[in-house]
mmCIF file of C-alpha atoms and ligand atoms in Angstrom:
data_model
loop_
_atom_site.group_PDB
_atom_site.id
_atom_site.type_symbol
_atom_site.label_atom_id
_atom_site.label_comp_id
_atom_site.label_asym_id
_atom_site.label_seq_id
_atom_site.Cartn_x
_atom_site.Cartn_y
_atom_site.Cartn_z
ATOM 1 C CA MET A 20 139.169 88.612 83.286
ATOM 2 C CA ALA A 21 142.138 86.379 83.949
ATOM 3 C CA THR A 22 143.078 85.930 80.323
ATOM 4 C CA GLN A 23 142.990 89.629 79.572
ATOM 5 C CA LYS A 24 145.309 92.362 80.782
ATOM 6 C CA ASP A 25 143.475 94.387 83.439
ATOM 7 C CA PRO A 26 142.714 97.735 81.775
ATOM 8 C CA LEU A 27 142.423 99.492 85.153
ATOM 9 C CA VAL A 28 146.018 98.955 86.313
ATOM 10 C CA SER A 29 147.024 102.460 85.258
ATOM 11 C CA TYR A 30 143.924 104.008 86.881
ATOM 12 C CA ARG A 31 144.635 102.308 90.224
ATOM 13 C CA LYS A 32 148.363 103.086 90.168
ATOM 14 C CA LYS A 33 147.727 106.818 90.002
ATOM 15 C CA ARG A 34 145.446 106.896 93.041
ATOM 16 C CA ASP A 35 145.632 106.323 96.796
ATOM 17 C CA PHE A 36 142.207 104.961 97.691
ATOM 18 C CA ASN A 37 142.808 105.747 101.360
ATOM 19 C CA LYS A 38 142.732 109.407 100.410
ATOM 20 C CA THR A 39 140.334 109.789 97.503
ATOM 21 C CA THR A 40 136.643 108.849 97.432
ATOM 22 C CA GLU A 41 136.859 107.875 93.747
ATOM 23 C CA PRO A 42 135.801 104.250 93.138
ATOM 24 C CA ILE A 43 138.473 101.551 93.115
ATOM 25 C CA GLY A 44 136.532 99.640 90.446
ATOM 26 C CA GLY A 45 135.740 95.974 90.854
ATOM 27 C CA LYS A 46 135.229 93.378 88.183
ATOM 28 C CA LEU A 47 134.670 94.629 84.687
ATOM 29 C CA GLN A 48 131.005 95.296 84.224
ATOM 30 C CA THR A 49 128.815 95.693 81.226
ATOM 31 C CA HIS A 50 125.507 97.410 80.946
ATOM 32 C CA LYS A 51 122.759 96.768 78.416
ATOM 33 C CA GLU A 52 122.842 100.206 76.902
ATOM 34 C CA ALA A 53 126.218 101.808 76.462
ATOM 35 C CA ARG A 54 126.529 104.870 78.641
ATOM 36 C CA PHE A 55 128.654 107.977 78.592
ATOM 37 C CA VAL A 56 129.560 110.718 81.013
ATOM 38 C CA ILE A 57 131.207 114.098 80.664
ATOM 39 C CA HIS A 58 132.851 115.177 83.904
ATOM 40 C CA LYS A 59 133.667 118.822 84.509
ATOM 41 C CA HIS A 60 136.917 118.683 86.450
ATOM 42 C CA ALA A 61 138.474 121.686 88.166
ATOM 43 C CA ALA A 62 141.958 120.192 88.587
ATOM 44 C CA SER A 63 145.086 122.364 88.187
ATOM 45 C CA HIS A 64 143.540 123.248 84.810
ATOM 46 C CA LEU A 65 139.787 123.150 84.301
ATOM 47 C CA HIS A 66 138.850 120.537 81.710
ATOM 48 C CA TYR A 67 136.088 118.162 80.703
ATOM 49 C CA ASP A 68 136.585 114.396 80.818
ATOM 50 C CA PHE A 69 134.675 112.631 78.065
ATOM 51 C CA ARG A 70 134.126 108.972 78.943
ATOM 52 C CA LEU A 71 132.484 106.223 76.888
ATOM 53 C CA GLU A 72 131.576 102.759 78.090
ATOM 54 C CA ILE A 73 133.548 100.416 75.830
ATOM 55 C CA ASP A 74 134.433 96.786 76.655
ATOM 56 C CA GLY A 75 133.418 97.079 80.328
ATOM 57 C CA VAL A 76 135.403 100.180 81.236
ATOM 58 C CA LEU A 77 135.152 103.904 80.564
ATOM 59 C CA ALA A 78 137.481 104.875 77.725
ATOM 60 C CA SER A 79 138.451 108.443 78.620
ATOM 61 C CA TRP A 80 139.638 111.666 77.004
ATOM 62 C CA ALA A 81 140.447 114.985 78.675
ATOM 63 C CA VAL A 82 138.975 117.802 76.611
ATOM 64 C CA PRO A 83 140.455 121.139 77.787
ATOM 65 C CA LYS A 84 137.719 123.300 76.242
ATOM 66 C CA GLY A 85 134.822 120.840 76.495
ATOM 67 C CA PRO A 86 132.486 119.782 73.689
ATOM 68 C CA SER A 87 131.209 122.197 71.052
ATOM 69 C CA LEU A 88 128.023 121.938 68.998
ATOM 70 C CA ASN A 89 129.647 123.759 66.081
ATOM 71 C CA PRO A 90 130.745 121.214 63.414
ATOM 72 C CA SER A 91 133.536 123.499 62.228
ATOM 73 C CA ILE A 92 135.207 123.482 65.650
ATOM 74 C CA LYS A 93 137.587 120.643 66.496
ATOM 75 C CA ARG A 94 138.271 120.239 70.193
ATOM 76 C CA LEU A 95 141.506 118.626 71.344
ATOM 77 C CA ALA A 96 140.793 115.446 73.330
ATOM 78 C CA ILE A 97 143.758 113.839 75.072
ATOM 79 C CA MET A 98 143.319 110.154 75.733
ATOM 80 C CA THR A 99 143.793 109.269 79.403
ATOM 81 C CA GLU A 100 143.694 106.035 81.376
ATOM 82 C CA ASP A 101 140.578 103.828 81.309
ATOM 83 C CA HIS A 102 138.315 104.407 84.305
ATOM 84 C CA PRO A 103 136.075 101.831 86.039
ATOM 85 C CA LEU A 104 132.433 101.831 85.047
ATOM 86 C CA ASP A 105 131.452 102.866 88.606
ATOM 87 C CA TYR A 106 133.118 106.183 87.887
ATOM 88 C CA ILE A 107 130.144 107.114 85.711
ATOM 89 C CA ASP A 108 128.275 108.752 88.586
ATOM 90 C CA PHE A 109 131.265 109.975 90.592
ATOM 91 C CA GLU A 110 130.762 113.531 91.704
ATOM 92 C CA GLY A 111 132.669 115.184 94.535
ATOM 93 C CA VAL A 112 136.045 116.531 95.491
ATOM 94 C CA ILE A 113 139.367 114.734 94.973
ATOM 95 C CA PRO A 114 141.689 115.873 97.797
ATOM 96 C CA GLN A 115 144.351 118.428 96.940
ATOM 97 C CA GLY A 116 147.727 116.746 96.537
ATOM 98 C CA SER A 117 146.081 113.595 95.146
ATOM 99 C CA TYR A 118 146.092 112.742 91.444
ATOM 100 C CA GLY A 119 143.544 115.039 89.754
ATOM 101 C CA GLY A 120 142.876 116.953 92.977
ATOM 102 C CA GLY A 121 139.855 119.276 92.642
ATOM 103 C CA THR A 122 136.093 119.336 92.183
ATOM 104 C CA VAL A 123 134.397 116.886 89.808
ATOM 105 C CA MET A 124 130.868 117.354 88.415
ATOM 106 C CA VAL A 125 128.769 115.041 86.241
ATOM 107 C CA TRP A 126 128.224 117.740 83.627
ATOM 108 C CA ASP A 127 126.353 115.416 81.268
ATOM 109 C CA THR A 128 125.422 111.755 81.162
ATOM 110 C CA GLY A 129 123.184 109.420 79.195
ATOM 111 C CA THR A 130 123.371 106.651 76.656
ATOM 112 C CA TYR A 131 124.945 106.517 73.230
ATOM 113 C CA ARG A 132 124.802 104.445 70.059
ATOM 114 C CA ASN A 133 127.668 103.425 67.867
ATOM 115 C CA ILE A 134 126.859 104.725 64.373
ATOM 116 C CA LYS A 135 130.143 103.888 62.621
ATOM 117 C CA GLU A 136 129.700 101.870 59.473
ATOM 118 C CA LYS A 137 132.040 100.711 56.770
ATOM 119 C CA ASP A 138 130.692 99.427 53.444
ATOM 120 C CA GLY A 139 127.220 99.325 54.990
ATOM 121 C CA LYS A 140 128.328 97.215 57.961
ATOM 122 C CA ALA A 141 128.553 98.280 61.595
ATOM 123 C CA VAL A 142 132.097 98.565 62.960
ATOM 124 C CA SER A 143 132.477 97.515 66.609
ATOM 125 C CA LEU A 144 133.560 100.171 69.092
ATOM 126 C CA HIS A 145 136.516 97.996 69.961
ATOM 127 C CA ASP A 146 137.682 98.251 66.335
ATOM 128 C CA CYS A 147 136.804 101.959 66.107
ATOM 129 C CA LEU A 148 139.020 102.603 69.126
ATOM 130 C CA LYS A 149 141.897 100.655 67.589
ATOM 131 C CA GLN A 150 141.452 102.342 64.208
ATOM 132 C CA GLY A 151 141.257 105.806 65.737
ATOM 133 C CA ARG A 152 137.854 106.838 64.454
ATOM 134 C CA ILE A 153 134.721 106.707 66.621
ATOM 135 C CA GLU A 154 131.304 107.923 65.512
ATOM 136 C CA ILE A 155 128.548 107.955 68.090
ATOM 137 C CA PHE A 156 125.088 109.359 68.655
ATOM 138 C CA LEU A 157 124.687 110.800 72.148
ATOM 139 C CA GLU A 158 121.435 110.858 74.049
ATOM 140 C CA GLY A 159 122.423 112.876 77.075
ATOM 141 C CA LYS A 160 120.652 115.325 79.312
ATOM 142 C CA LYS A 161 122.509 118.246 77.745
ATOM 143 C CA LEU A 162 124.043 116.903 74.533
ATOM 144 C CA GLN A 163 122.290 115.070 71.737
ATOM 145 C CA GLY A 164 123.310 114.088 68.267
ATOM 146 C CA ALA A 165 126.270 112.666 66.417
ATOM 147 C CA PHE A 166 129.877 113.269 67.467
ATOM 148 C CA ALA A 167 133.161 111.961 66.093
ATOM 149 C CA LEU A 168 136.412 111.293 67.907
ATOM 150 C CA VAL A 169 139.326 111.151 65.521
ATOM 151 C CA ARG A 170 142.880 110.212 66.434
ATOM 152 C CA MET A 171 145.591 112.442 65.016
ATOM 153 C CA GLU A 172 148.357 110.874 62.986
ATOM 154 C CA ARG A 173 151.727 110.520 64.681
ATOM 155 C CA ARG A 174 150.256 111.629 68.021
ATOM 156 C CA PRO A 175 148.629 108.497 69.439
ATOM 157 C CA ASN A 176 147.157 110.146 72.558
ATOM 158 C CA GLU A 177 145.785 113.198 70.810
ATOM 159 C CA TRP A 178 142.319 112.987 69.338
ATOM 160 C CA LEU A 179 139.830 115.573 68.115
ATOM 161 C CA LEU A 180 136.231 115.755 69.325
ATOM 162 C CA ILE A 181 134.004 117.068 66.550
ATOM 163 C CA LYS A 182 130.245 117.610 66.302
ATOM 164 C CA MET A 183 129.007 115.869 63.160
ATOM 165 C CA ARG A 184 126.503 117.681 60.959
ATOM 166 C CA ASP A 185 122.934 116.870 61.918
ATOM 167 C CA GLU A 186 119.827 118.630 63.243
ATOM 168 C CA TYR A 187 121.480 118.983 66.671
ATOM 169 C CA ALA A 188 124.482 120.916 65.373
ATOM 170 C CA ASP A 189 124.340 124.588 66.377
ATOM 171 C CA ALA A 190 127.152 126.995 65.588
ATOM 172 C CA ARG A 191 125.909 129.575 68.082
ATOM 173 C CA ALA A 192 125.117 127.430 71.100
ATOM 174 C CA ASN A 193 127.810 127.132 73.744
ATOM 175 C CA PRO A 194 126.511 124.616 76.283
ATOM 176 C CA VAL A 195 129.762 124.536 78.264
ATOM 177 C CA ASN A 196 129.261 128.204 79.132
ATOM 178 C CA THR A 197 125.488 128.362 79.387
ATOM 179 C CA GLN A 198 124.677 125.105 81.209
ATOM 180 C CA LYS A 199 126.680 125.094 84.381
ATOM 181 C CA LYS A 200 124.871 122.675 86.688
ATOM 182 C CA SER A 201 125.283 118.977 87.343
ATOM 183 C CA ALA A 202 123.193 116.668 85.156
ATOM 184 C CA LEU A 203 122.934 114.364 88.169
ATOM 185 C CA THR A 204 122.327 116.632 91.175
ATOM 186 C CA ASP A 205 121.629 120.071 89.675
ATOM 187 C CA ARG A 206 124.476 121.508 91.773
ATOM 188 C CA THR A 207 127.077 124.065 90.703
ATOM 189 C CA MET A 208 130.815 123.399 91.091
ATOM 190 C CA LEU A 209 130.818 125.644 94.184
ATOM 191 C CA GLN A 210 127.945 123.731 95.767
ATOM 192 C CA ILE A 211 129.695 120.398 95.162
ATOM 193 C CA LYS A 212 132.836 121.778 96.753
ATOM 194 C CA HIS A 213 130.899 123.221 99.664
ATOM 195 C CA ASP A 214 128.964 119.992 100.281
ATOM 196 C CA ALA A 215 132.207 117.980 100.332
ATOM 197 C CA THR A 216 133.702 120.362 102.893
ATOM 198 C CA VAL A 217 130.617 120.072 105.106
ATOM 199 C CA ASP A 218 130.835 116.254 104.946
ATOM 200 C CA GLU A 219 134.369 116.317 106.320
ATOM 201 C CA ASN A 220 133.356 118.201 109.460
HETATM 202 MN MN1 LIG B 317 140.203 114.949 84.664
#
């Protein structure tokens, strides 16, 4: 949009699209149902990228330990640059030496609903993002239920990802460790890496 600052400037600056197969991202898109993705990303440090469709892009957080279903566990979530909506089904290998070099898996994906209310009224995601408190209900292939993302005071890029208490909370489950295949292609990280190597030859 001409009147609005392009939110993908930072995303594009970090990448050389002659080298990486990640999408360049075209016009801002919107989709009827808001979608989310959690990428498992074996970069220099393994982490999970939690991305929510908000205002036509994917607002993104890097979560070193991945999501937990235990409401008493708060997982650090570091806000990163907005990604294009096309990134939602990106799975493959970012070349070594490029920004974020390493294998990327669609660990979970699906739709979500904004459940944040104030005084009985819905608060838009745009406002939730600005105010530093997001409450959403995920309907993914692996994760379901309510989650909160809460910005820490005095540390604008550091948020906490917390499972809210509901019937889907489970203090003993550890989906990050027990569910290791792609929600999109049913492949393991090794298979994704292997397939990308085969493609090159
Ligand atoms: Mn990442």
